[in-house]
Amino acid sequence: MEARKSAGPRPAGGDPGPGGPALPDREAQAPAAPWERFSAWLECVCVVTFDLELGQALELVYPSDFQLTDKEKSSICYLSFPDSHSGCLGDTQFSFRMRQCGGQRSPWHADDRHYNSKAPVALQREPAHYLGYVYFRQVKDSSVKRGYFQKSLVLVSRLPFVRLFQSLLSLIAPEYFEKLAPCLEAVCNEIDQWPAPIPGQTLNLPVMGVVIQVHIPSKVDSSESSPPKQCDQENLLPAPRVLASVHELDLFRCFRPVLTHVQTLWELMLLGEPLVVLAPSPDMSSELVLALTSCLQPLKFCCDFRPYFTVHDSEFKELTTRTQAPPNVVLGVTNPFFIKTLQHWPHVLRIGEPRMSGDLPKQIKLKKPSRLKTLDTKPGLYTSYTAHLHRDKALLKRLLKGFHKKRPWDAQSALLRQRLLELTQSFIIPLEHYMTSLMPLQKSITPWKSPPQIRPFRQDEFLRSLEHAGPQLTCILKGDWLGLYRRFFKSPHFDGWYRQRHKEMAQKLEALHLEAICEANLEAWMKDKSEVEVVDLVLKLREKLVRAQCHQLPVKEVTLQRAQLYIKTVICSLPKDLQTVLCPP
């Protein structure tokens, strides 16, 4: 418990750290505040143990002054232990996602905008949820009253870097269970020396005598996965452990029992349908839920999802109520009790025990929801949903052939991920093309008038355009694409995609308008304008300039400099009293 005392307090504010907008040379001059670099990766580290009187109990939070509400502490305790139905002996790794209850408390949350502006939408920081990465150990121990040593080490973050944090836990958790608090303190201090996760950069992260090398993906990266390039430090000792991805799961392993229904599941995810995943253990449930939510990339998954969920969760009543339609959530559970509780949900995926041999698991079958009645329900996808697209038999054939020829699982996963990416892109490209057509022409943007409006999205007009510019141009799969688009329009993912694209287009319009003003003849415009009109121009230009400097408008540096010069020129043309008002000393 010494770690609690020795953990330095977090300041309540301070300059942006390495994850913020500061330039590298400025970072070198100004040392990071305590826990600032740690906070760029993790919110806190928790240790959960089993207490005979209390049940699961929070033994340690590091740094010790990190503020968690009682509800959050309770959620972490329950979500960090497999429930009694799982019977997990030995070491188990899994993850969970929980809602923040106390709002944004970290002083570094202001840095999110800088990181998020460069990161792919699927890897942006969670604004209102915590992600928990768990390493649970349960082994026989005669020195303990209950006869078992049961403890979980939990990394709490807002970054969806599941592969990185699981690799980190596999290094530190076994050591921590042997040496306890002093080991954890040392690891946290090492993380507090890491560079910030800057999209597009390859970083070396030293911890416990090992250097983990990772590439932080950015929006401009190629959509195809590639191994990270070497960093500047060529002669690192020890040689770095290169992590192929910070976030990508072994899709083939996750989807093995459901390969024949991957496309149906992709459609359910695309449409934001409520889905329960009932698996034998939290590692299987969490991995499958994360795999499902990742199969829409590059689309952002806009619905709620819980990789592991228990009956003790504070949101249990909210998510399982029968008084309203099931929410748009993908729920990973292990307790068969949920079959009875969530019978009214339209889609339930039950996964069986994994096979110990290297054989491909028996593929689950589609079953009617009416057969979902008993706690010992057999594995299957219980749904009345009929897929809109025909099954990709060529993909299944290639995956099965690769499996029998013992093709590496990484290669199998890459094949599956690439095909899902192509499917999503084929679906999205027509929407992107139509959305682009709604943008006003650049020649219609004039400096002294408000920029023209983006035309409204008309669903019927879009559906008519599919005849000559539909997904059939890039995808060989046949089926009812029109029906799929019609259902997609009613989903949270269409709403999320449209809002984001409309926002980006509006910002582009504003940036083009700012450029038009900066390229116009300002002196000629000012000749016949009143002071009120001139002051109004100054205020509007300043507002645009502030937004542009905060990375909210995609403008070039030369445009910003010209806008600043314009403002200065305009203010100098005004009477002294107005100059004092606009530029107070």
Coordinates of C-alpha atoms in Angstrom, one line a residue:
M1 CA 0.0 0.0 0.0
E2 CA 3.1 2.3 0.0
A3 CA 2.3 3.2 -3.6
R4 CA -0.7 5.3 -2.4
K5 CA 1.6 7.5 -0.3
S6 CA 4.4 7.9 -2.8
A7 CA 2.2 8.7 -5.8
G8 CA 2.6 12.3 -6.6
P9 CA -0.5 14.5 -6.7
R10 CA -1.9 15.5 -10.0
P11 CA -2.0 19.3 -10.5
A12 CA -5.4 20.8 -11.2
G13 CA -4.2 22.4 -14.4
G14 CA -1.1 23.3 -16.4
D15 CA 0.4 23.6 -19.8
P16 CA -0.6 21.1 -22.4
G17 CA 1.7 18.1 -22.4
P18 CA 3.2 16.1 -25.1
G19 CA -0.3 15.0 -26.2
G20 CA -1.4 18.6 -26.6
P21 CA -0.7 21.2 -29.3
A22 CA 2.8 22.1 -28.0
L23 CA 5.6 21.9 -30.5
P24 CA 8.5 19.4 -29.9
D25 CA 11.1 22.1 -29.2
R26 CA 8.8 23.6 -26.5
E27 CA 8.3 20.2 -25.0
A28 CA 12.0 19.8 -24.6
Q29 CA 12.3 23.1 -22.8
A30 CA 9.3 22.7 -20.4
P31 CA 9.4 19.6 -18.2
A32 CA 6.2 17.7 -18.0
A33 CA 4.1 18.1 -14.8
P34 CA 3.8 15.0 -12.5
W35 CA 1.5 12.4 -14.1
E36 CA 1.0 14.5 -17.2
R37 CA 2.6 11.9 -19.5
F38 CA 1.0 9.0 -17.6
S39 CA -2.4 10.7 -18.2
A40 CA -1.8 10.8 -21.9
W41 CA -2.1 6.9 -21.9
L42 CA -3.9 5.9 -18.7
E43 CA -6.4 7.4 -16.3
C44 CA -5.4 5.2 -13.4
V45 CA -4.3 1.7 -12.4
C46 CA -6.5 -0.3 -10.0
V47 CA -6.1 -3.5 -8.0
V48 CA -9.2 -5.5 -7.2
T49 CA -9.1 -8.3 -4.7
F50 CA -11.6 -10.7 -3.1
D51 CA -12.6 -9.9 0.5
L52 CA -14.4 -12.6 2.4
E53 CA -16.8 -10.1 4.0
L54 CA -17.1 -7.5 1.2
G55 CA -16.7 -9.6 -1.9
Q56 CA -14.8 -7.8 -4.6
A57 CA -13.0 -4.8 -3.1
L58 CA -10.8 -2.1 -4.5
E59 CA -7.5 -2.5 -2.9
L60 CA -5.4 0.1 -4.6
V61 CA -5.8 3.1 -7.0
Y62 CA -2.7 4.6 -8.5
P63 CA -2.1 7.5 -8.7
S64 CA -3.8 7.6 -5.3
D65 CA -5.4 11.0 -5.8
F66 CA -7.3 10.0 -9.0
Q67 CA -11.0 10.7 -8.3
L68 CA -13.4 7.8 -8.9
T69 CA -17.0 8.1 -7.7
D70 CA -18.4 5.3 -5.5
K71 CA -20.5 4.1 -8.4
E72 CA -17.4 3.9 -10.7
K73 CA -15.5 2.0 -7.9
S74 CA -18.3 -0.5 -7.6
S75 CA -18.5 -1.0 -11.4
I76 CA -14.7 -1.5 -11.6
C77 CA -14.9 -4.1 -8.8
Y78 CA -17.6 -6.2 -10.4
L79 CA -16.4 -5.9 -14.0
S80 CA -12.8 -6.9 -13.0
F81 CA -13.8 -10.4 -11.9
P82 CA -15.3 -13.2 -14.0
D83 CA -18.7 -14.2 -12.6
S84 CA -19.1 -17.5 -10.9
H85 CA -20.4 -19.2 -14.1
S86 CA -17.1 -18.7 -15.9
G87 CA -14.9 -20.8 -13.6
C88 CA -11.7 -19.2 -14.8
L89 CA -8.7 -20.8 -13.2
G90 CA -5.2 -19.5 -13.8
D91 CA -4.7 -16.2 -15.7
T92 CA -7.4 -14.5 -17.8
Q93 CA -7.3 -11.3 -19.7
F94 CA -10.4 -9.4 -20.8
S95 CA -11.7 -5.9 -21.1
F96 CA -14.8 -3.9 -20.2
R97 CA -16.3 -0.5 -21.0
M98 CA -18.2 1.6 -18.4
R99 CA -19.9 5.0 -18.3
Q100 CA -18.2 7.8 -16.5
C101 CA -20.4 9.0 -13.7
G102 CA -18.6 12.1 -12.5
G103 CA -18.0 14.0 -15.7
Q104 CA -14.6 14.9 -17.1
R105 CA -12.2 15.1 -14.1
S106 CA -8.8 14.8 -15.7
P107 CA -7.0 18.2 -16.1
W108 CA -5.7 16.9 -19.4
H109 CA -9.0 16.3 -21.2
A110 CA -8.5 19.6 -23.1
D111 CA -5.8 17.8 -25.1
D112 CA -8.3 15.4 -26.6
R113 CA -9.1 17.7 -29.5
H114 CA -5.5 17.8 -30.7
Y115 CA -5.1 14.0 -30.6
N116 CA -8.6 13.3 -32.0
S117 CA -8.1 15.7 -34.9
K118 CA -5.3 13.4 -36.2
A119 CA -6.5 10.0 -35.1
P120 CA -8.8 7.7 -37.1
V121 CA -12.4 8.0 -35.8
A122 CA -12.3 4.4 -34.4
L123 CA -9.2 5.2 -32.2
Q124 CA -10.3 8.6 -30.8
R125 CA -10.4 9.0 -27.0
E126 CA -13.6 8.0 -25.3
P127 CA -15.3 11.3 -24.2
A128 CA -17.8 9.8 -21.6
H129 CA -16.6 6.2 -21.0
Y130 CA -13.7 4.4 -19.3
L131 CA -12.1 1.3 -20.9
G132 CA -10.9 -1.2 -18.5
Y133 CA -8.1 -3.8 -19.4
V134 CA -8.0 -6.6 -16.9
Y135 CA -5.5 -9.3 -15.9
F136 CA -7.2 -11.7 -13.5
R137 CA -5.5 -14.4 -11.6
Q138 CA -7.2 -17.2 -9.7
V139 CA -5.0 -20.0 -8.3
K140 CA -5.2 -22.4 -5.4
D141 CA -3.6 -21.0 -2.2
S142 CA -3.9 -22.8 1.1
S143 CA -2.7 -19.7 3.0
V144 CA -6.0 -18.0 2.1
K145 CA -9.2 -18.8 4.0
R146 CA -11.2 -19.3 0.8
G147 CA -8.5 -21.6 -0.6
Y148 CA -7.8 -19.4 -3.7
F149 CA -5.7 -16.4 -4.5
Q150 CA -8.0 -14.0 -6.5
K151 CA -6.8 -10.7 -7.7
S152 CA -7.2 -8.4 -10.8
L153 CA -4.8 -5.8 -12.1
V154 CA -6.8 -3.2 -14.2
L155 CA -5.6 -0.5 -16.5
V156 CA -8.2 2.2 -16.9
S157 CA -7.9 4.3 -20.0
R158 CA -9.9 6.3 -22.6
L159 CA -7.8 5.0 -25.5
P160 CA -9.1 1.9 -27.3
F161 CA -5.6 0.4 -27.6
V162 CA -6.6 -3.1 -26.6
R163 CA -3.6 -5.0 -28.0
L164 CA -1.1 -2.6 -26.5
F165 CA -2.6 -2.6 -23.0
Q166 CA -3.1 -6.4 -23.0
S167 CA 0.6 -6.8 -24.0
L168 CA 1.5 -4.4 -21.2
L169 CA -0.5 -6.3 -18.7
S170 CA 1.1 -9.6 -19.7
L171 CA 4.4 -8.0 -18.8
I172 CA 3.6 -6.3 -15.5
A173 CA 0.8 -8.3 -13.9
P174 CA 2.7 -11.6 -13.2
E175 CA 5.5 -9.5 -11.7
Y176 CA 3.0 -7.4 -9.7
F177 CA 1.3 -10.5 -8.2
E178 CA 4.7 -11.6 -6.9
K179 CA 6.1 -8.2 -5.7
L180 CA 3.0 -6.1 -5.2
A181 CA 2.9 -2.3 -4.7
P182 CA 6.6 -1.3 -5.1
C183 CA 6.6 -3.0 -8.6
L184 CA 3.4 -1.1 -9.6
E185 CA 4.8 2.2 -8.5
A186 CA 8.0 1.6 -10.6
V187 CA 5.9 0.7 -13.6
C188 CA 3.7 3.8 -13.3
N189 CA 6.8 6.0 -13.0
E190 CA 8.1 4.5 -16.2
I191 CA 4.9 5.1 -18.0
D192 CA 5.1 8.7 -16.8
Q193 CA 8.2 9.0 -18.9
W194 CA 6.7 7.8 -22.1
P195 CA 6.2 10.2 -25.1
A196 CA 2.6 11.1 -25.8
P197 CA 0.6 9.0 -28.3
I198 CA 0.8 11.2 -31.3
P199 CA -1.0 9.8 -34.4
G200 CA 1.4 9.0 -37.2
Q201 CA 4.4 8.4 -35.0
T202 CA 6.3 5.3 -34.1
L203 CA 7.2 5.2 -30.4
N204 CA 9.5 3.3 -28.2
L205 CA 7.9 2.6 -24.8
P206 CA 10.3 1.2 -22.1
V207 CA 8.8 -0.8 -19.3
M208 CA 10.3 -3.4 -16.9
G209 CA 13.5 -3.8 -19.0
V210 CA 11.6 -4.3 -22.2
V211 CA 11.0 -1.7 -25.0
I212 CA 7.6 -2.0 -26.7
Q213 CA 7.7 -0.4 -30.2
V214 CA 4.3 0.8 -31.5
H215 CA 2.9 2.8 -34.3
I216 CA 0.1 5.2 -33.4
P217 CA -2.3 5.2 -36.5
S218 CA -3.4 8.4 -38.0
K219 CA -6.1 9.5 -40.4
V220 CA -3.6 9.8 -43.3
D221 CA -2.1 6.2 -42.8
S222 CA -2.8 3.7 -45.5
S223 CA -6.0 1.7 -44.7
E224 CA -4.1 -1.5 -45.0
S225 CA -2.2 -2.6 -41.9
S226 CA 1.6 -2.4 -42.2
P227 CA 4.3 -3.0 -39.6
P228 CA 5.7 0.1 -37.9
K229 CA 8.8 1.7 -39.3
Q230 CA 11.9 1.8 -37.1
C231 CA 12.3 4.8 -34.9
D232 CA 15.3 7.2 -34.9
Q233 CA 17.0 5.1 -32.2
E234 CA 18.5 2.4 -34.4
N235 CA 20.7 0.7 -31.7
L236 CA 18.2 0.2 -28.9
L237 CA 19.3 -2.3 -26.2
P238 CA 17.4 -4.4 -25.5
A239 CA 16.0 -4.8 -29.1
P240 CA 12.5 -3.5 -29.1
R241 CA 9.5 -5.8 -29.0
V242 CA 7.6 -4.6 -32.1
L243 CA 3.8 -4.6 -31.7
A244 CA 2.1 -5.0 -35.2
S245 CA -0.9 -2.9 -34.0
V246 CA -2.0 -1.1 -30.9
H247 CA -5.6 -2.0 -31.4
E248 CA -6.3 -4.8 -33.9
L249 CA -7.5 -8.1 -32.6
D250 CA -7.0 -11.6 -34.1
L251 CA -10.2 -11.4 -36.1
F252 CA -10.0 -14.9 -37.4
R253 CA -9.7 -16.4 -33.9
C254 CA -12.5 -14.2 -32.6
F255 CA -14.9 -15.1 -35.4
R256 CA -14.0 -18.8 -35.8
P257 CA -17.3 -20.1 -34.4
V258 CA -19.3 -17.7 -36.6
L259 CA -17.4 -17.5 -39.9
T260 CA -20.5 -18.6 -41.9
H261 CA -22.5 -15.6 -40.4
V262 CA -19.8 -12.9 -40.4
Q263 CA -21.7 -10.9 -43.1
T264 CA -25.0 -11.2 -41.2
L265 CA -23.3 -9.9 -38.1
W266 CA -21.7 -7.1 -40.2
E267 CA -25.2 -6.1 -41.3
L268 CA -26.5 -6.1 -37.7
M269 CA -23.6 -3.9 -36.7
L270 CA -24.1 -1.6 -39.6
L271 CA -27.7 -1.1 -38.7
G272 CA -27.0 -0.6 -35.0
E273 CA -29.2 -3.5 -34.0
P274 CA -29.3 -4.6 -30.3
L275 CA -27.2 -7.8 -29.8
V276 CA -26.4 -10.0 -26.8
V277 CA -23.2 -12.1 -27.0
L278 CA -23.3 -14.9 -24.5
A279 CA -20.0 -16.6 -24.1
P280 CA -18.5 -19.1 -21.6
S281 CA -15.9 -16.6 -20.3
P282 CA -15.3 -12.8 -20.2
D283 CA -12.2 -13.1 -22.4
M284 CA -14.3 -14.7 -25.2
S285 CA -17.3 -12.3 -24.7
S286 CA -15.1 -9.1 -24.7
E287 CA -13.0 -10.2 -27.7
L288 CA -16.0 -11.0 -29.8
V289 CA -17.8 -7.8 -28.9
L290 CA -14.7 -5.7 -29.7
A291 CA -14.2 -7.7 -33.0
L292 CA -17.8 -7.0 -34.0
T293 CA -17.6 -3.3 -33.3
S294 CA -14.3 -3.1 -35.2
C295 CA -15.7 -4.7 -38.4
L296 CA -17.3 -1.4 -39.6
Q297 CA -14.0 0.4 -39.9
P298 CA -13.4 3.0 -41.3
L299 CA -16.9 3.9 -40.1
K300 CA -17.1 5.0 -36.5
F301 CA -19.1 2.7 -34.3
C302 CA -21.7 5.1 -33.0
C303 CA -23.7 2.8 -30.7
D304 CA -23.0 1.8 -27.1
F305 CA -21.1 -1.5 -26.5
R306 CA -20.1 -3.4 -23.4
P307 CA -17.5 -6.1 -24.0
Y308 CA -18.3 -7.6 -20.5
F309 CA -21.4 -6.8 -18.6
T310 CA -22.7 -8.3 -15.3
V311 CA -26.0 -8.3 -13.3
H312 CA -24.3 -6.1 -10.7
D313 CA -23.7 -3.3 -13.2
S314 CA -25.2 0.1 -12.2
E315 CA -26.9 0.2 -15.6
F316 CA -28.4 -3.3 -15.5
K317 CA -32.0 -2.1 -15.0
E318 CA -31.6 0.6 -17.7
L319 CA -30.3 -1.8 -20.4
T320 CA -32.5 -4.7 -19.6
T321 CA -35.9 -3.0 -19.1
R322 CA -38.9 -4.4 -21.0
T323 CA -40.9 -1.2 -20.8
Q324 CA -39.3 0.1 -24.0
A325 CA -37.5 -1.2 -27.1
P326 CA -34.1 -2.7 -26.5
P327 CA -31.4 0.0 -26.7
N328 CA -28.8 0.1 -29.5
V329 CA -26.2 -1.8 -27.6
V330 CA -23.8 -4.8 -28.2
L331 CA -23.7 -6.6 -24.8
G332 CA -21.1 -9.2 -23.9
V333 CA -22.2 -11.5 -21.0
T334 CA -21.3 -14.8 -19.5
N335 CA -24.2 -15.4 -17.0
P336 CA -26.9 -17.6 -18.6
F337 CA -29.4 -15.6 -16.5
F338 CA -29.3 -13.0 -19.3
I339 CA -31.0 -15.4 -21.7
K340 CA -34.1 -15.2 -19.6
T341 CA -33.7 -11.5 -18.8
L342 CA -33.1 -10.5 -22.4
Q343 CA -35.5 -12.8 -24.2
H344 CA -37.2 -9.7 -25.7
W345 CA -34.0 -8.7 -27.5
P346 CA -34.1 -9.3 -31.3
H347 CA -30.7 -10.9 -31.6
V348 CA -28.8 -13.2 -29.3
L349 CA -25.5 -14.9 -30.2
R350 CA -24.6 -17.8 -28.0
I351 CA -21.0 -19.1 -28.2
G352 CA -20.0 -22.6 -27.0
E353 CA -16.9 -23.7 -25.1
P354 CA -13.8 -23.5 -27.2
R355 CA -12.3 -26.7 -28.6
M356 CA -8.9 -27.6 -27.1
S357 CA -7.7 -29.1 -30.3
G358 CA -6.6 -27.1 -33.4
D359 CA -9.8 -28.0 -35.2
L360 CA -12.2 -25.3 -36.5
P361 CA -15.1 -25.1 -34.0
K362 CA -18.5 -26.3 -35.2
Q363 CA -20.2 -23.4 -37.0
I364 CA -23.2 -22.1 -35.1
K365 CA -26.6 -22.1 -36.8
L366 CA -29.2 -19.5 -37.3
K367 CA -32.2 -20.2 -35.0
K368 CA -35.5 -18.6 -34.4
P369 CA -35.7 -16.4 -31.2
S370 CA -38.7 -18.4 -30.1
R371 CA -36.4 -21.3 -29.3
L372 CA -34.5 -19.1 -26.8
K373 CA -36.3 -20.2 -23.6
T374 CA -34.1 -22.3 -21.4
L375 CA -30.9 -21.5 -19.5
D376 CA -29.1 -24.4 -21.3
T377 CA -29.8 -22.9 -24.7
K378 CA -27.5 -24.4 -27.3
P379 CA -25.0 -22.3 -29.2
G380 CA -26.5 -20.4 -32.1
L381 CA -27.4 -17.0 -33.6
Y382 CA -31.0 -16.5 -32.4
T383 CA -32.6 -14.0 -34.7
S384 CA -35.4 -13.5 -37.2
Y385 CA -33.3 -11.2 -39.3
T386 CA -32.7 -12.1 -42.9
A387 CA -29.5 -10.8 -44.5
H388 CA -29.9 -8.4 -47.4
L389 CA -26.7 -9.5 -49.1
H390 CA -25.8 -12.9 -50.4
R391 CA -23.1 -14.8 -48.6
D392 CA -19.5 -14.3 -49.7
K393 CA -18.8 -18.0 -50.5
A394 CA -15.4 -17.2 -52.1
L395 CA -14.2 -15.6 -48.8
L396 CA -15.3 -18.6 -46.7
K397 CA -13.6 -21.0 -49.2
R398 CA -10.3 -19.1 -48.9
L399 CA -10.5 -19.0 -45.1
L400 CA -11.2 -22.7 -44.8
K401 CA -8.6 -23.6 -47.3
G402 CA -6.1 -21.4 -45.5
F403 CA -7.0 -23.1 -42.2
H404 CA -6.5 -26.6 -43.5
K405 CA -3.2 -25.6 -45.1
K406 CA -2.2 -24.1 -41.7
R407 CA -1.9 -20.6 -43.0
P408 CA -0.7 -18.3 -40.1
W409 CA -3.6 -16.9 -38.2
D410 CA -2.3 -13.3 -38.7
A411 CA -2.7 -13.9 -42.5
Q412 CA -6.2 -15.3 -42.0
S413 CA -7.1 -12.3 -39.9
A414 CA -5.6 -9.9 -42.4
L415 CA -7.7 -11.5 -45.2
L416 CA -10.9 -11.3 -43.2
R417 CA -10.2 -7.7 -42.1
Q418 CA -9.5 -6.6 -45.6
R419 CA -12.7 -8.2 -47.0
L420 CA -14.8 -6.5 -44.3
L421 CA -13.0 -3.2 -45.0
E422 CA -13.8 -3.5 -48.7
L423 CA -17.4 -4.3 -47.9
T424 CA -17.8 -1.3 -45.7
Q425 CA -16.1 1.0 -48.2
S426 CA -18.3 -0.3 -51.1
F427 CA -21.3 0.6 -48.9
I428 CA -20.0 4.0 -47.9
I429 CA -18.4 5.3 -51.2
P430 CA -21.8 6.0 -52.9
L431 CA -22.9 7.9 -49.8
E432 CA -19.6 9.9 -49.9
H433 CA -20.0 10.7 -53.6
Y434 CA -23.6 11.9 -53.1
M435 CA -22.6 13.9 -50.0
T436 CA -19.9 15.6 -52.0
S437 CA -22.4 16.6 -54.7
L438 CA -24.3 18.6 -52.0
M439 CA -21.4 20.9 -51.5
P440 CA -21.8 24.4 -53.1
L441 CA -19.4 25.1 -56.0
Q442 CA -16.3 27.1 -55.0
K443 CA -17.1 29.9 -57.5
S444 CA -20.3 30.6 -55.6
I445 CA -18.3 31.6 -52.5
T446 CA -17.8 35.4 -52.4
P447 CA -15.9 37.3 -49.8
W448 CA -18.6 39.8 -48.6
K449 CA -21.6 37.5 -48.4
S450 CA -22.3 34.6 -46.0
P451 CA -21.1 31.3 -47.6
P452 CA -23.9 29.4 -49.4
Q453 CA -25.7 26.5 -47.6
I454 CA -25.0 22.8 -48.1
R455 CA -27.9 21.2 -49.9
P456 CA -30.1 18.8 -47.8
F457 CA -29.6 15.1 -48.0
R458 CA -32.5 13.6 -49.9
Q459 CA -32.8 9.9 -49.4
D460 CA -34.9 9.2 -52.5
E461 CA -32.5 11.2 -54.7
F462 CA -29.6 9.2 -53.3
L463 CA -31.3 5.9 -53.8
R464 CA -32.0 6.9 -57.5
S465 CA -28.3 7.6 -57.9
L466 CA -27.4 4.0 -57.0
E467 CA -28.5 2.8 -60.4
H468 CA -25.3 4.3 -62.0
A469 CA -23.1 4.9 -59.0
G470 CA -23.9 2.2 -56.5
P471 CA -21.9 -0.4 -54.6
Q472 CA -22.1 -2.8 -57.5
L473 CA -19.2 -0.8 -59.1
T474 CA -16.8 -1.9 -56.3
C475 CA -18.3 -5.0 -54.8
I476 CA -19.1 -8.4 -56.5
L477 CA -21.7 -9.3 -53.8
K478 CA -25.3 -9.4 -55.0
G479 CA -28.4 -8.7 -52.9
D480 CA -30.9 -6.1 -51.8
W481 CA -28.5 -3.1 -51.4
L482 CA -31.5 -0.7 -51.6
G483 CA -33.2 -2.4 -48.7
L484 CA -30.0 -2.2 -46.7
Y485 CA -29.6 1.5 -47.3
R486 CA -33.2 2.1 -46.4
R487 CA -32.7 0.4 -43.0
F488 CA -29.3 2.1 -42.6
F489 CA -31.0 5.6 -42.8
K490 CA -32.9 4.8 -39.6
S491 CA -29.7 3.7 -37.7
P492 CA -27.5 5.6 -35.3
H493 CA -24.6 5.0 -37.7
F494 CA -26.2 7.0 -40.5
D495 CA -26.9 9.8 -38.1
G496 CA -23.4 9.7 -36.8
W497 CA -21.8 9.6 -40.2
Y498 CA -24.0 12.3 -41.6
R499 CA -23.4 14.7 -38.7
Q500 CA -19.7 14.3 -38.9
R501 CA -19.5 14.7 -42.7
H502 CA -21.9 17.7 -42.6
K503 CA -19.7 19.3 -39.9
E504 CA -16.5 18.7 -42.0
M505 CA -18.1 20.2 -45.1
A506 CA -19.4 23.2 -43.1
Q507 CA -15.9 23.8 -41.8
K508 CA -14.4 23.5 -45.3
L509 CA -17.0 26.1 -46.5
E510 CA -16.0 28.4 -43.8
A511 CA -12.3 27.9 -44.5
L512 CA -12.9 28.6 -48.2
H513 CA -14.9 31.8 -47.2
L514 CA -11.9 32.9 -45.1
E515 CA -9.5 32.4 -48.0
A516 CA -11.8 34.4 -50.3
I517 CA -11.9 37.3 -47.8
C518 CA -8.1 37.2 -47.5
E519 CA -7.6 37.2 -51.3
A520 CA -10.1 40.1 -51.8
N521 CA -9.3 43.8 -52.3
L522 CA -10.0 45.0 -48.7
E523 CA -9.3 48.7 -49.3
A524 CA -11.7 48.9 -52.2
W525 CA -14.4 47.2 -50.1
M526 CA -13.9 49.6 -47.2
K527 CA -14.2 52.8 -49.2
D528 CA -18.0 53.1 -49.0
K529 CA -18.6 51.1 -45.7
S530 CA -19.8 52.5 -42.4
E531 CA -17.8 52.1 -39.2
V532 CA -20.4 49.6 -38.0
E533 CA -19.9 47.4 -41.0
V534 CA -16.1 47.6 -40.7
V535 CA -16.2 46.7 -36.9
D536 CA -18.6 43.8 -37.8
L537 CA -16.0 42.5 -40.3
V538 CA -13.2 42.7 -37.6
L539 CA -15.3 40.7 -35.1
K540 CA -16.3 38.0 -37.7
L541 CA -12.7 37.7 -38.9
R542 CA -11.5 37.3 -35.3
E543 CA -14.0 34.6 -34.6
K544 CA -12.9 32.7 -37.7
L545 CA -9.3 33.1 -36.8
V546 CA -9.8 31.7 -33.3
R547 CA -11.6 28.7 -34.7
A548 CA -8.9 28.2 -37.3
Q549 CA -6.1 28.4 -34.7
C550 CA -7.9 25.8 -32.6
H551 CA -7.7 23.3 -35.5
Q552 CA -11.5 23.6 -36.2
L553 CA -11.0 25.0 -39.7
P554 CA -8.8 23.3 -42.4
V555 CA -6.8 26.5 -43.4
K556 CA -3.2 27.0 -44.4
E557 CA -0.8 28.9 -42.2
V558 CA -0.3 31.6 -44.9
T559 CA -4.1 32.3 -44.8
L560 CA -4.0 32.7 -41.0
Q561 CA -1.1 35.2 -41.3
R562 CA -3.0 37.1 -44.0
A563 CA -6.1 37.2 -41.9
Q564 CA -4.2 38.6 -38.9
L565 CA -2.7 41.3 -41.2
Y566 CA -6.2 42.1 -42.5
I567 CA -7.5 42.6 -39.0
K568 CA -4.6 44.8 -38.1
T569 CA -5.1 46.9 -41.3
V570 CA -8.8 47.3 -40.8
I571 CA -8.4 48.3 -37.1
C572 CA -5.8 50.9 -38.1
S573 CA -8.2 52.5 -40.5
L574 CA -10.7 53.2 -37.7
P575 CA -10.8 56.2 -35.3
K576 CA -8.7 56.1 -32.2
D577 CA -11.6 55.5 -29.8
L578 CA -12.8 52.4 -31.7
Q579 CA -9.2 51.2 -32.0
T580 CA -9.0 51.3 -28.1
V581 CA -12.2 49.4 -27.8
L582 CA -11.1 46.7 -30.3
C583 CA -7.5 46.5 -29.0
P584 CA -7.6 47.4 -25.3
P585 CA -4.1 48.1 -23.8

